[in-house]
PDB file of C-alpha atoms and ligand atoms in Angstrom:
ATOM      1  CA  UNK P   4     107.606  77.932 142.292  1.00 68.00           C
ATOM      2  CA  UNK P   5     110.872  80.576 142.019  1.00 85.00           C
ATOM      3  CA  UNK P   6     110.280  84.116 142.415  1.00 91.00           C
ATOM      4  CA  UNK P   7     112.247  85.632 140.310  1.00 85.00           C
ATOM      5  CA  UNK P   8     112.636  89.002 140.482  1.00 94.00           C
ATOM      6  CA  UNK P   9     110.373  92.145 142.414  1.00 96.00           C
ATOM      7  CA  UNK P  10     108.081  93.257 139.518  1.00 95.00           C
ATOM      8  CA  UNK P  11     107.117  96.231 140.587  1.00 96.00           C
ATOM      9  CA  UNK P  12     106.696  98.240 144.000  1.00 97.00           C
ATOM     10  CA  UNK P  13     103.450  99.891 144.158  1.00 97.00           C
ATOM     11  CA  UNK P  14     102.551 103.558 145.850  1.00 98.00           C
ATOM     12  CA  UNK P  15      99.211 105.154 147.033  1.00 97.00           C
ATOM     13  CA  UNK P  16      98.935 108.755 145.508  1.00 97.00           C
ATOM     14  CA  UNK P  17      96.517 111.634 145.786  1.00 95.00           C
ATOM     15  CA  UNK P  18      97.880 113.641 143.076  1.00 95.00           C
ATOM     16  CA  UNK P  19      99.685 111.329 140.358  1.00 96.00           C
ATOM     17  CA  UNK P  20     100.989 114.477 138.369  1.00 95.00           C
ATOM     18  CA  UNK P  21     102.974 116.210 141.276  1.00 95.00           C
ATOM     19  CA  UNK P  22     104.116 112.751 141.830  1.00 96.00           C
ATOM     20  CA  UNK P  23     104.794 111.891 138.703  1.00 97.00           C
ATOM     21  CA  UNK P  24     107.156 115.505 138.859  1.00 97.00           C
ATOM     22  CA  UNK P  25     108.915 114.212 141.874  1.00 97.00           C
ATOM     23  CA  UNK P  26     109.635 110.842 140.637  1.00 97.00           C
ATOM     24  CA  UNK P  27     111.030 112.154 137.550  1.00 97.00           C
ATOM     25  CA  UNK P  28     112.725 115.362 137.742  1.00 97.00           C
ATOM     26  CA  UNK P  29     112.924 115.304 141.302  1.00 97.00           C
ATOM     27  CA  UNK P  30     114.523 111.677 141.533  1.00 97.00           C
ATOM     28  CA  UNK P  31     115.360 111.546 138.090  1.00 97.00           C
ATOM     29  CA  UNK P  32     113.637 107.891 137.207  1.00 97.00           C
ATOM     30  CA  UNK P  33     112.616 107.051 133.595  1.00 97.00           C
ATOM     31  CA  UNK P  34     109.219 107.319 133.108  1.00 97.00           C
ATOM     32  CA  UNK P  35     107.412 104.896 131.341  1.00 96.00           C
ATOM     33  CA  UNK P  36     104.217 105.984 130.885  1.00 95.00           C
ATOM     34  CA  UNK P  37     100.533 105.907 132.636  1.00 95.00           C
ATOM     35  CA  UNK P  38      97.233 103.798 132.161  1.00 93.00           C
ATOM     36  CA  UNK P  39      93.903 104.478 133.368  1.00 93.00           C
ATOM     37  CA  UNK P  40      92.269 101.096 134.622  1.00 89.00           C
ATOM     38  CA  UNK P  41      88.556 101.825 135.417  1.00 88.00           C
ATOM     39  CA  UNK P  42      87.857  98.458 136.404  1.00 84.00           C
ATOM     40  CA  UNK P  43      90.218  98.733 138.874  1.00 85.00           C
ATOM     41  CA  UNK P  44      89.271 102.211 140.039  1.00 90.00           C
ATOM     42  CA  UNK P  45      93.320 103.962 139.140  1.00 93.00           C
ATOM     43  CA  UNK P  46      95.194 105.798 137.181  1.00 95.00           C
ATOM     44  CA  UNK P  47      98.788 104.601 137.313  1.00 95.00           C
ATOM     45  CA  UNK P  48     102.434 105.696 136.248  1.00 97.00           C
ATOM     46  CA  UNK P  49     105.662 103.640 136.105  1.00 96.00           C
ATOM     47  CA  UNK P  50     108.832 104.395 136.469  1.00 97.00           C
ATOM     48  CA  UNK P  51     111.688 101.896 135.234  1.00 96.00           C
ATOM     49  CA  UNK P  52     114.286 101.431 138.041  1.00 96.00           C
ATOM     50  CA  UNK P  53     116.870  99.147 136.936  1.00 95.00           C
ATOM     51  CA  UNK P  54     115.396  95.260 136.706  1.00 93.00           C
ATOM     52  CA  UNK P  55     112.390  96.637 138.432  1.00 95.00           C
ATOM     53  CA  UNK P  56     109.376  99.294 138.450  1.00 95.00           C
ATOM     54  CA  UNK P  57     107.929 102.002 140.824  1.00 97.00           C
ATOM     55  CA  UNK P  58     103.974 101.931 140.020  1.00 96.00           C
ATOM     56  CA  UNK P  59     102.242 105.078 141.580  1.00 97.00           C
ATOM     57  CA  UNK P  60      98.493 104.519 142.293  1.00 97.00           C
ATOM     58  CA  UNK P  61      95.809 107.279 142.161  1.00 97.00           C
ATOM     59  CA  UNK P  62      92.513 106.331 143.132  1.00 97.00           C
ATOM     60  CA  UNK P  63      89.572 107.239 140.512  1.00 95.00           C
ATOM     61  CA  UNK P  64      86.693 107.707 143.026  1.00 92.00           C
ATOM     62  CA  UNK P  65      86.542 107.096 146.779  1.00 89.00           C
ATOM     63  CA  UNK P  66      84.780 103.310 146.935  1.00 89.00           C
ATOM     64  CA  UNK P  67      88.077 102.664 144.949  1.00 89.00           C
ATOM     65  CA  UNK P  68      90.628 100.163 146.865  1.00 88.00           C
ATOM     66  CA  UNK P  69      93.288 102.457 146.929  1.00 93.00           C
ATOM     67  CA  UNK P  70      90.959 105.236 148.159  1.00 94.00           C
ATOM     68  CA  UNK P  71      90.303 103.269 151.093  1.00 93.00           C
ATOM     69  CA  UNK P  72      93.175 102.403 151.416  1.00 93.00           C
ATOM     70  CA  UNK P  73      94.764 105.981 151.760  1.00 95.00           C
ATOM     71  CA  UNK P  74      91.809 106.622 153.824  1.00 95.00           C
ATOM     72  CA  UNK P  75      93.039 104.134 156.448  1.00 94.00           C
ATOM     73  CA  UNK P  76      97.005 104.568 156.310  1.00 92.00           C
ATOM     74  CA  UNK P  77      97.255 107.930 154.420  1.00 95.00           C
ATOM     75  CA  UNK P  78      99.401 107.563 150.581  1.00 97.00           C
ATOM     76  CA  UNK P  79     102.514 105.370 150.886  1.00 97.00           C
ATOM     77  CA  UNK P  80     103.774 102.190 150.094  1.00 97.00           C
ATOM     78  CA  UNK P  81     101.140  99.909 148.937  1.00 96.00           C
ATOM     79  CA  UNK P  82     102.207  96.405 147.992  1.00 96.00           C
ATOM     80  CA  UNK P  83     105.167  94.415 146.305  1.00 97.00           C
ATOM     81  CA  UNK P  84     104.304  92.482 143.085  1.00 97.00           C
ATOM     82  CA  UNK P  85     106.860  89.478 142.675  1.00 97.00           C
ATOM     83  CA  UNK P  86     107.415  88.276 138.906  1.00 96.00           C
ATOM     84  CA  UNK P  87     106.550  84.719 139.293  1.00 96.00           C
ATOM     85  CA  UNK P  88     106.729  82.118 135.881  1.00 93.00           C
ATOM     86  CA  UNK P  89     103.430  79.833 136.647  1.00 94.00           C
ATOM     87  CA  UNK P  90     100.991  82.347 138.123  1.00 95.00           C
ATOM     88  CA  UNK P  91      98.065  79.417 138.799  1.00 96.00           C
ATOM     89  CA  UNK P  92     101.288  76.854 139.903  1.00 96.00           C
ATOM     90  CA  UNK P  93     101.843  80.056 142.762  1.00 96.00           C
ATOM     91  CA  UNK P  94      98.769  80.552 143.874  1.00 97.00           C
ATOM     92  CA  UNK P  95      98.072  76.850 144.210  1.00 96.00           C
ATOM     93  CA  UNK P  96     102.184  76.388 146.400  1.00 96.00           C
ATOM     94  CA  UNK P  97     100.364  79.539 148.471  1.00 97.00           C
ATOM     95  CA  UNK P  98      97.548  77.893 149.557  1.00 96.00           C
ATOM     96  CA  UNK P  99      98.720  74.739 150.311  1.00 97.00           C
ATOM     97  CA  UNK P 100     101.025  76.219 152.938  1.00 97.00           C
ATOM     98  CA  UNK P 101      98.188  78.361 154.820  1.00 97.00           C
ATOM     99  CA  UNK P 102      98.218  81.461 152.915  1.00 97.00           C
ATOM    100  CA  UNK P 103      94.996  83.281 152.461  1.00 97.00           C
ATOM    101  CA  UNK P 104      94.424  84.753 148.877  1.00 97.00           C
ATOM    102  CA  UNK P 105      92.715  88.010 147.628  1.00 96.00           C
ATOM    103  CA  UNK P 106      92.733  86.440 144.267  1.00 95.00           C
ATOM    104  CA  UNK P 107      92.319  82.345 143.621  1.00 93.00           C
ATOM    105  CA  UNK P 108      93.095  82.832 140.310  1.00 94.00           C
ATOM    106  CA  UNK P 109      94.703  85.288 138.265  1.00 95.00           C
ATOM    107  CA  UNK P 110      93.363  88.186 136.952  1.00 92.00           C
ATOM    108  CA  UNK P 111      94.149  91.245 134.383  1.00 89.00           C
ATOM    109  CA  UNK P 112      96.076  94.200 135.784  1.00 84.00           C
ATOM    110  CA  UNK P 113      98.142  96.640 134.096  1.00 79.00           C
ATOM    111  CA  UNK P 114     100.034  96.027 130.829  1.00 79.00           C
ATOM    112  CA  UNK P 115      97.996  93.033 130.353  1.00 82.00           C
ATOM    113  CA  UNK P 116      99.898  91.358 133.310  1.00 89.00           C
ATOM    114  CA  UNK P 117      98.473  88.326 135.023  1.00 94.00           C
ATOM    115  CA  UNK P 118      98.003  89.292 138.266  1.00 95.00           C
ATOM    116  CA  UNK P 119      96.669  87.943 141.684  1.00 97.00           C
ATOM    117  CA  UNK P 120      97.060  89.463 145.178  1.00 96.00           C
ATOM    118  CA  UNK P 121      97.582  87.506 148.507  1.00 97.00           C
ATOM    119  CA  UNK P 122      95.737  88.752 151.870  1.00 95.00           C
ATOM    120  CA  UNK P 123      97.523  90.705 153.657  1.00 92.00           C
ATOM    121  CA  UNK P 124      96.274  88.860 156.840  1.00 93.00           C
ATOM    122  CA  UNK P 125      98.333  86.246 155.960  1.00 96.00           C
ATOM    123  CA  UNK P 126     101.417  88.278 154.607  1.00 95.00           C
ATOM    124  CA  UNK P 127     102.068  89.990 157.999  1.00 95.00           C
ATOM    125  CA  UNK P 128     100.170  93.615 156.833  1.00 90.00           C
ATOM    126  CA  UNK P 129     102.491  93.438 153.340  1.00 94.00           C
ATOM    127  CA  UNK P 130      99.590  93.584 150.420  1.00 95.00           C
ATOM    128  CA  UNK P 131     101.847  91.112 148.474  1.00 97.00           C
ATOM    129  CA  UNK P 132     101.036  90.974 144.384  1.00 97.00           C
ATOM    130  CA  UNK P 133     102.137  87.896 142.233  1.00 97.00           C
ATOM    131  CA  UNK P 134     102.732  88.538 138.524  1.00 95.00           C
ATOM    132  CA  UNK P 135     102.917  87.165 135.399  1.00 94.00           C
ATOM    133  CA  UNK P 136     104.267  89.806 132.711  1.00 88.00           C
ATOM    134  CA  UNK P 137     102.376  89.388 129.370  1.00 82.00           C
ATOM    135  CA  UNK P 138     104.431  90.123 126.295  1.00 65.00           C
ATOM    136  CA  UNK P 139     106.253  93.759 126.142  1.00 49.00           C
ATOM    137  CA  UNK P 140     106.316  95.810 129.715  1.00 45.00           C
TER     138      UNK P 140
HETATM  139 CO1   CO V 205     100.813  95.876 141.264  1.00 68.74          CO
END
């Protein structure tokens, strides 16, 4: 079950516009766009970077994840999502070597994406993301 590339590296935000400023005048990435998932509890902007995406994460109210989350380790790196081909094949390889999963199937994140996360218990403290891309990005 190949990973293929790093889909995306997502970051914990308080204020997704003055971040969205920094990432793209400040650092000059391309931005892509932002999507508000309420079942998810975020607003979110991506930035293309090469083969790859930044994904800034604003929490929508405070029993959110990502509130938590920034509650506990302040806004920062959150997790790396790896572009895997047989989402389901992953999960299944994951398991069968030990690895604890957030997700036991896959799910619907942004874009559409097929997405699942592994615990972070078992990922030594790196929220680790698996995802299949759905059609255009
Ligand atoms: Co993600």
């Amino acid at each position: 079950m190949p990973i293929r590339k790093i889909a995306h590296i997502a970051i914990a935000v308080l204020d997704l516009n003055k971040q969205i400023d920094f990432y793209k005048n400040t650092l000059g990435l391309e931005f892509m766009g932002q999507e508000t998932l309420v079942d998810q509890g975020v607003k979110t902007a991506f930035f293309q970077v090469g083969d790859t995406s930044i994904e800034l994460l604003e929490p929508l109210e405070k029993d959110s994840a990502i509130h938590k989350f920034i509650e506990k380790r302040g806004p920062g790196l959150h997790h790396i999502a790896y572009e895997v081909d047989d989402l389901q094949a992953s999960l299944d390889d994951m398991q069968s070597k030990g690895v604890s999963l957030v997700d036991k199937s896959p799910r619907t994140g942004g874009h559409g994406n097929q997405i699942a996360f592994l615990h972070p218990h078992s990922t030594f403290g790196v929220l680790t993301e698996f995802c299949k891309p759905m059609g255009h990005r």
